[in-house]
Amino acid sequence: LCVLSGPLGGFLLVLLGAYLPRVAICSWILSVYNLLPILPLDGGQALRILLKNNVTFHILQKFVLFVMSALAVYLCLFMNLGPLPMVIAISLWIRNRKIPCKETYWGVQ
């Protein structure tokens, strides 16, 4: 429930669409983006809790990243949207990698 409270709050802001249409559109887009089943996002954490099987979760996560990357290439090359979709796809691939932390005397670095 705690993981899904962020996107739920964003979807509740959509109810203000009659009064603040730009806020409603931005909160809807942000909530949908946050529900993607990729691990640093809330949707990825919720899916990992629901599946309880790490192998299935990682396969599904890589599949979603691959589809998003293919969509980004299509948007860049054929829809002439510039490099922004590729930058978003690359940043999701980078954020998805697990980088081990170094423990130092003063804590985690």
Short mmCIF file of N, CA and C in Angstrom, two decimals:
data_model
loop_
_atom_site.label_atom_id
_atom_site.label_comp_id
_atom_site.label_asym_id
_atom_site.label_seq_id
_atom_site.Cartn_x
_atom_site.Cartn_y
_atom_site.Cartn_z
N LEU A 1 0.81 -1.19 0.00
CA LEU A 1 0.00 0.00 0.00
C LEU A 1 0.86 1.27 0.00
N CYS A 2 1.95 1.22 0.74
CA CYS A 2 2.82 2.41 0.79
C CYS A 2 3.46 2.68 -0.57
N VAL A 3 3.78 1.62 -1.30
CA VAL A 3 4.42 1.79 -2.60
C VAL A 3 3.46 2.44 -3.59
N LEU A 4 2.20 2.08 -3.52
CA LEU A 4 1.23 2.60 -4.48
C LEU A 4 0.59 3.92 -4.07
N SER A 5 0.95 4.45 -2.91
CA SER A 5 0.33 5.70 -2.47
C SER A 5 0.75 6.90 -3.33
N GLY A 6 1.97 6.89 -3.84
CA GLY A 6 2.42 8.00 -4.70
C GLY A 6 1.63 8.10 -5.99
N PRO A 7 1.56 7.00 -6.78
CA PRO A 7 0.75 7.06 -8.00
C PRO A 7 -0.73 7.30 -7.72
N LEU A 8 -1.25 6.77 -6.62
CA LEU A 8 -2.64 7.00 -6.28
C LEU A 8 -2.92 8.48 -6.02
N GLY A 9 -2.01 9.16 -5.34
CA GLY A 9 -2.15 10.60 -5.12
C GLY A 9 -2.12 11.37 -6.42
N GLY A 10 -1.28 10.92 -7.36
CA GLY A 10 -1.24 11.58 -8.67
C GLY A 10 -2.53 11.39 -9.44
N PHE A 11 -3.10 10.19 -9.35
CA PHE A 11 -4.38 9.96 -10.02
C PHE A 11 -5.51 10.75 -9.37
N LEU A 12 -5.42 11.00 -8.08
CA LEU A 12 -6.43 11.82 -7.42
C LEU A 12 -6.35 13.28 -7.87
N LEU A 13 -5.15 13.73 -8.25
CA LEU A 13 -5.02 15.10 -8.76
C LEU A 13 -5.69 15.27 -10.11
N VAL A 14 -5.93 14.17 -10.82
CA VAL A 14 -6.61 14.25 -12.11
C VAL A 14 -8.04 14.76 -11.93
N LEU A 15 -8.59 14.56 -10.73
CA LEU A 15 -9.94 15.05 -10.47
C LEU A 15 -10.03 16.57 -10.53
N LEU A 16 -8.89 17.24 -10.43
CA LEU A 16 -8.87 18.71 -10.53
C LEU A 16 -8.81 19.18 -11.98
N GLY A 17 -9.02 18.27 -12.92
CA GLY A 17 -8.87 18.58 -14.34
C GLY A 17 -9.74 19.71 -14.83
N ALA A 18 -10.91 19.89 -14.25
CA ALA A 18 -11.79 20.97 -14.69
C ALA A 18 -11.25 22.33 -14.28
N TYR A 19 -10.53 22.36 -13.16
CA TYR A 19 -10.03 23.63 -12.64
C TYR A 19 -8.57 23.90 -13.04
N LEU A 20 -7.76 22.86 -13.00
CA LEU A 20 -6.34 22.98 -13.33
C LEU A 20 -5.96 21.91 -14.36
N PRO A 21 -6.23 22.13 -15.64
CA PRO A 21 -6.01 21.07 -16.62
C PRO A 21 -4.54 20.68 -16.81
N ARG A 22 -3.64 21.63 -16.72
CA ARG A 22 -2.22 21.29 -16.88
C ARG A 22 -1.70 20.45 -15.73
N VAL A 23 -2.13 20.77 -14.53
CA VAL A 23 -1.73 19.97 -13.36
C VAL A 23 -2.27 18.55 -13.48
N ALA A 24 -3.50 18.42 -13.96
CA ALA A 24 -4.10 17.11 -14.11
C ALA A 24 -3.36 16.27 -15.15
N ILE A 25 -3.00 16.87 -16.27
CA ILE A 25 -2.29 16.13 -17.32
C ILE A 25 -0.91 15.72 -16.84
N CYS A 26 -0.19 16.63 -16.21
CA CYS A 26 1.15 16.31 -15.72
C CYS A 26 1.11 15.25 -14.63
N SER A 27 0.15 15.31 -13.74
CA SER A 27 0.09 14.30 -12.67
C SER A 27 -0.31 12.95 -13.23
N TRP A 28 -1.16 12.92 -14.25
CA TRP A 28 -1.54 11.65 -14.87
C TRP A 28 -0.33 11.01 -15.55
N ILE A 29 0.44 11.80 -16.31
CA ILE A 29 1.62 11.27 -17.00
C ILE A 29 2.65 10.78 -15.99
N LEU A 30 2.87 11.54 -14.94
CA LEU A 30 3.84 11.14 -13.92
C LEU A 30 3.40 9.87 -13.19
N SER A 31 2.12 9.73 -12.92
CA SER A 31 1.62 8.54 -12.24
C SER A 31 1.74 7.30 -13.12
N VAL A 32 1.44 7.44 -14.40
CA VAL A 32 1.57 6.31 -15.31
C VAL A 32 3.04 5.91 -15.45
N TYR A 33 3.92 6.90 -15.57
CA TYR A 33 5.36 6.63 -15.65
C TYR A 33 5.85 5.93 -14.38
N ASN A 34 5.36 6.35 -13.24
CA ASN A 34 5.79 5.78 -11.96
C ASN A 34 5.29 4.35 -11.78
N LEU A 35 4.26 3.96 -12.49
CA LEU A 35 3.73 2.59 -12.38
C LEU A 35 4.38 1.61 -13.34
N LEU A 36 5.38 2.04 -14.11
CA LEU A 36 6.08 1.10 -14.98
C LEU A 36 6.76 0.02 -14.13
N PRO A 37 6.73 -1.23 -14.58
CA PRO A 37 7.30 -2.30 -13.76
C PRO A 37 8.82 -2.38 -13.86
N ILE A 38 9.48 -1.28 -13.53
CA ILE A 38 10.94 -1.22 -13.54
C ILE A 38 11.35 -0.91 -12.10
N LEU A 39 12.39 -1.55 -11.63
CA LEU A 39 12.67 -1.63 -10.20
C LEU A 39 12.81 -0.32 -9.44
N PRO A 40 13.48 0.70 -9.89
CA PRO A 40 13.53 1.87 -9.00
C PRO A 40 12.19 2.60 -8.90
N LEU A 41 11.28 2.34 -9.80
CA LEU A 41 9.98 3.01 -9.77
C LEU A 41 9.01 2.25 -8.87
N ASP A 42 7.92 2.90 -8.48
CA ASP A 42 6.95 2.28 -7.57
C ASP A 42 6.27 1.07 -8.17
N GLY A 43 6.02 1.08 -9.47
CA GLY A 43 5.39 -0.07 -10.11
C GLY A 43 6.28 -1.31 -10.05
N GLY A 44 7.58 -1.11 -10.18
CA GLY A 44 8.52 -2.23 -10.08
C GLY A 44 8.56 -2.82 -8.68
N GLN A 45 8.53 -1.96 -7.68
CA GLN A 45 8.54 -2.45 -6.31
C GLN A 45 7.25 -3.19 -5.98
N ALA A 46 6.11 -2.68 -6.45
CA ALA A 46 4.84 -3.35 -6.20
C ALA A 46 4.78 -4.69 -6.91
N LEU A 47 5.28 -4.75 -8.15
CA LEU A 47 5.27 -6.02 -8.89
C LEU A 47 6.20 -7.03 -8.25
N ARG A 48 7.33 -6.57 -7.74
CA ARG A 48 8.26 -7.49 -7.07
C ARG A 48 7.62 -8.07 -5.81
N ILE A 49 6.85 -7.27 -5.10
CA ILE A 49 6.16 -7.76 -3.90
C ILE A 49 5.08 -8.76 -4.30
N LEU A 50 4.36 -8.49 -5.38
CA LEU A 50 3.27 -9.37 -5.80
C LEU A 50 3.78 -10.70 -6.36
N LEU A 51 4.84 -10.68 -7.15
CA LEU A 51 5.30 -11.91 -7.81
C LEU A 51 6.03 -12.84 -6.85
N LYS A 52 6.85 -12.31 -5.97
CA LYS A 52 7.64 -13.08 -5.01
C LYS A 52 8.61 -14.05 -5.67
N ASN A 53 8.69 -14.03 -6.99
CA ASN A 53 9.63 -14.88 -7.72
C ASN A 53 10.58 -13.95 -8.47
N ASN A 54 11.82 -13.90 -8.02
CA ASN A 54 12.76 -12.94 -8.60
C ASN A 54 13.07 -13.23 -10.06
N VAL A 55 13.08 -14.51 -10.47
CA VAL A 55 13.40 -14.83 -11.86
C VAL A 55 12.32 -14.30 -12.79
N THR A 56 11.06 -14.53 -12.46
CA THR A 56 9.95 -14.04 -13.28
C THR A 56 9.95 -12.52 -13.31
N PHE A 57 10.20 -11.90 -12.19
CA PHE A 57 10.21 -10.44 -12.12
C PHE A 57 11.31 -9.86 -13.00
N HIS A 58 12.52 -10.43 -12.95
CA HIS A 58 13.62 -9.88 -13.73
C HIS A 58 13.41 -10.10 -15.23
N ILE A 59 12.80 -11.23 -15.61
CA ILE A 59 12.51 -11.46 -17.02
C ILE A 59 11.49 -10.45 -17.52
N LEU A 60 10.45 -10.23 -16.74
CA LEU A 60 9.42 -9.25 -17.12
C LEU A 60 9.99 -7.85 -17.16
N GLN A 61 10.86 -7.53 -16.22
CA GLN A 61 11.48 -6.20 -16.17
C GLN A 61 12.36 -5.96 -17.40
N LYS A 62 13.16 -6.94 -17.77
CA LYS A 62 14.02 -6.79 -18.96
C LYS A 62 13.17 -6.68 -20.22
N PHE A 63 12.07 -7.43 -20.28
CA PHE A 63 11.18 -7.35 -21.44
C PHE A 63 10.59 -5.95 -21.58
N VAL A 64 10.12 -5.38 -20.47
CA VAL A 64 9.55 -4.03 -20.51
C VAL A 64 10.62 -3.02 -20.93
N LEU A 65 11.82 -3.15 -20.42
CA LEU A 65 12.90 -2.24 -20.81
C LEU A 65 13.23 -2.37 -22.30
N PHE A 66 13.22 -3.61 -22.81
CA PHE A 66 13.49 -3.82 -24.23
C PHE A 66 12.40 -3.19 -25.09
N VAL A 67 11.13 -3.38 -24.73
CA VAL A 67 10.02 -2.79 -25.49
C VAL A 67 10.10 -1.27 -25.44
N MET A 68 10.41 -0.71 -24.28
CA MET A 68 10.52 0.75 -24.17
C MET A 68 11.69 1.27 -25.00
N SER A 69 12.79 0.53 -25.06
CA SER A 69 13.93 0.95 -25.87
C SER A 69 13.60 0.90 -27.35
N ALA A 70 12.89 -0.15 -27.78
CA ALA A 70 12.49 -0.24 -29.19
C ALA A 70 11.52 0.89 -29.54
N LEU A 71 10.61 1.21 -28.63
CA LEU A 71 9.70 2.32 -28.85
C LEU A 71 10.46 3.65 -28.92
N ALA A 72 11.48 3.80 -28.09
CA ALA A 72 12.28 5.03 -28.10
C ALA A 72 13.03 5.18 -29.42
N VAL A 73 13.58 4.08 -29.94
CA VAL A 73 14.27 4.14 -31.24
C VAL A 73 13.28 4.52 -32.33
N TYR A 74 12.09 3.92 -32.29
CA TYR A 74 11.07 4.24 -33.29
C TYR A 74 10.68 5.72 -33.22
N LEU A 75 10.48 6.22 -32.00
CA LEU A 75 10.09 7.62 -31.85
C LEU A 75 11.19 8.58 -32.30
N CYS A 76 12.45 8.19 -32.07
CA CYS A 76 13.56 9.06 -32.49
C CYS A 76 13.73 9.06 -34.00
N LEU A 77 13.66 7.88 -34.61
CA LEU A 77 13.98 7.78 -36.03
C LEU A 77 12.81 8.12 -36.95
N PHE A 78 11.63 7.64 -36.61
CA PHE A 78 10.51 7.76 -37.55
C PHE A 78 9.51 8.84 -37.19
N MET A 79 9.44 9.23 -35.94
CA MET A 79 8.49 10.27 -35.54
C MET A 79 9.19 11.62 -35.34
N ASN A 80 10.51 11.66 -35.52
CA ASN A 80 11.30 12.89 -35.42
C ASN A 80 11.10 13.63 -34.11
N LEU A 81 11.15 12.89 -32.99
CA LEU A 81 10.99 13.52 -31.68
C LEU A 81 12.32 13.94 -31.06
N GLY A 82 13.40 13.71 -31.76
CA GLY A 82 14.70 14.09 -31.22
C GLY A 82 15.25 13.02 -30.28
N PRO A 83 16.30 13.34 -29.56
CA PRO A 83 16.96 12.34 -28.72
C PRO A 83 16.31 12.10 -27.36
N LEU A 84 15.27 12.84 -26.99
CA LEU A 84 14.70 12.71 -25.65
C LEU A 84 14.18 11.30 -25.33
N PRO A 85 13.46 10.61 -26.22
CA PRO A 85 13.04 9.25 -25.86
C PRO A 85 14.21 8.30 -25.62
N MET A 86 15.29 8.46 -26.37
CA MET A 86 16.47 7.61 -26.16
C MET A 86 17.14 7.94 -24.83
N VAL A 87 17.17 9.20 -24.48
CA VAL A 87 17.77 9.60 -23.19
C VAL A 87 16.97 8.99 -22.04
N ILE A 88 15.64 9.00 -22.15
CA ILE A 88 14.81 8.40 -21.11
C ILE A 88 15.04 6.90 -21.03
N ALA A 89 15.09 6.22 -22.19
CA ALA A 89 15.31 4.77 -22.20
C ALA A 89 16.68 4.41 -21.62
N ILE A 90 17.70 5.16 -21.98
CA ILE A 90 19.05 4.88 -21.47
C ILE A 90 19.11 5.13 -19.97
N SER A 91 18.44 6.20 -19.51
CA SER A 91 18.47 6.46 -18.07
C SER A 91 17.74 5.36 -17.29
N LEU A 92 16.68 4.79 -17.86
CA LEU A 92 16.00 3.67 -17.20
C LEU A 92 16.88 2.44 -17.15
N TRP A 93 17.64 2.18 -18.22
CA TRP A 93 18.56 1.03 -18.21
C TRP A 93 19.65 1.24 -17.15
N ILE A 94 20.15 2.47 -17.05
CA ILE A 94 21.21 2.74 -16.07
C ILE A 94 20.67 2.63 -14.65
N ARG A 95 19.50 3.17 -14.40
CA ARG A 95 18.92 3.11 -13.05
C ARG A 95 18.54 1.69 -12.66
N ASN A 96 18.33 0.83 -13.64
CA ASN A 96 17.93 -0.54 -13.37
C ASN A 96 19.10 -1.40 -12.88
N ARG A 97 20.31 -1.04 -13.26
CA ARG A 97 21.48 -1.83 -12.86
C ARG A 97 21.70 -1.74 -11.37
N LYS A 98 22.12 -2.85 -10.80
CA LYS A 98 22.45 -2.84 -9.37
C LYS A 98 23.94 -2.55 -9.24
N ILE A 99 24.26 -1.48 -8.56
CA ILE A 99 25.64 -1.10 -8.32
C ILE A 99 25.92 -1.31 -6.84
N PRO A 100 26.87 -2.18 -6.52
CA PRO A 100 27.12 -2.43 -5.10
C PRO A 100 27.72 -1.20 -4.41
N CYS A 101 27.31 -1.01 -3.18
CA CYS A 101 27.82 0.10 -2.39
C CYS A 101 29.12 -0.30 -1.71
N LYS A 102 29.97 0.67 -1.49
CA LYS A 102 31.19 0.43 -0.74
C LYS A 102 30.97 0.85 0.70
N GLU A 103 31.30 -0.03 1.62
CA GLU A 103 31.19 0.35 3.03
C GLU A 103 32.51 0.94 3.48
N THR A 104 32.42 2.09 4.11
CA THR A 104 33.60 2.73 4.63
C THR A 104 33.49 2.82 6.15
N TYR A 105 34.45 3.42 6.75
CA TYR A 105 34.44 3.57 8.20
C TYR A 105 33.26 4.41 8.68
N TRP A 106 32.89 5.43 7.86
CA TRP A 106 31.82 6.35 8.25
C TRP A 106 30.45 5.91 7.75
N GLY A 107 30.34 4.82 7.05
CA GLY A 107 29.05 4.35 6.55
C GLY A 107 29.15 3.96 5.08
N VAL A 108 28.02 3.91 4.44
CA VAL A 108 27.96 3.50 3.03
C VAL A 108 28.31 4.68 2.16
N GLN A 109 29.16 4.43 1.16
CA GLN A 109 29.60 5.48 0.25
C GLN A 109 28.91 5.32 -1.08
#
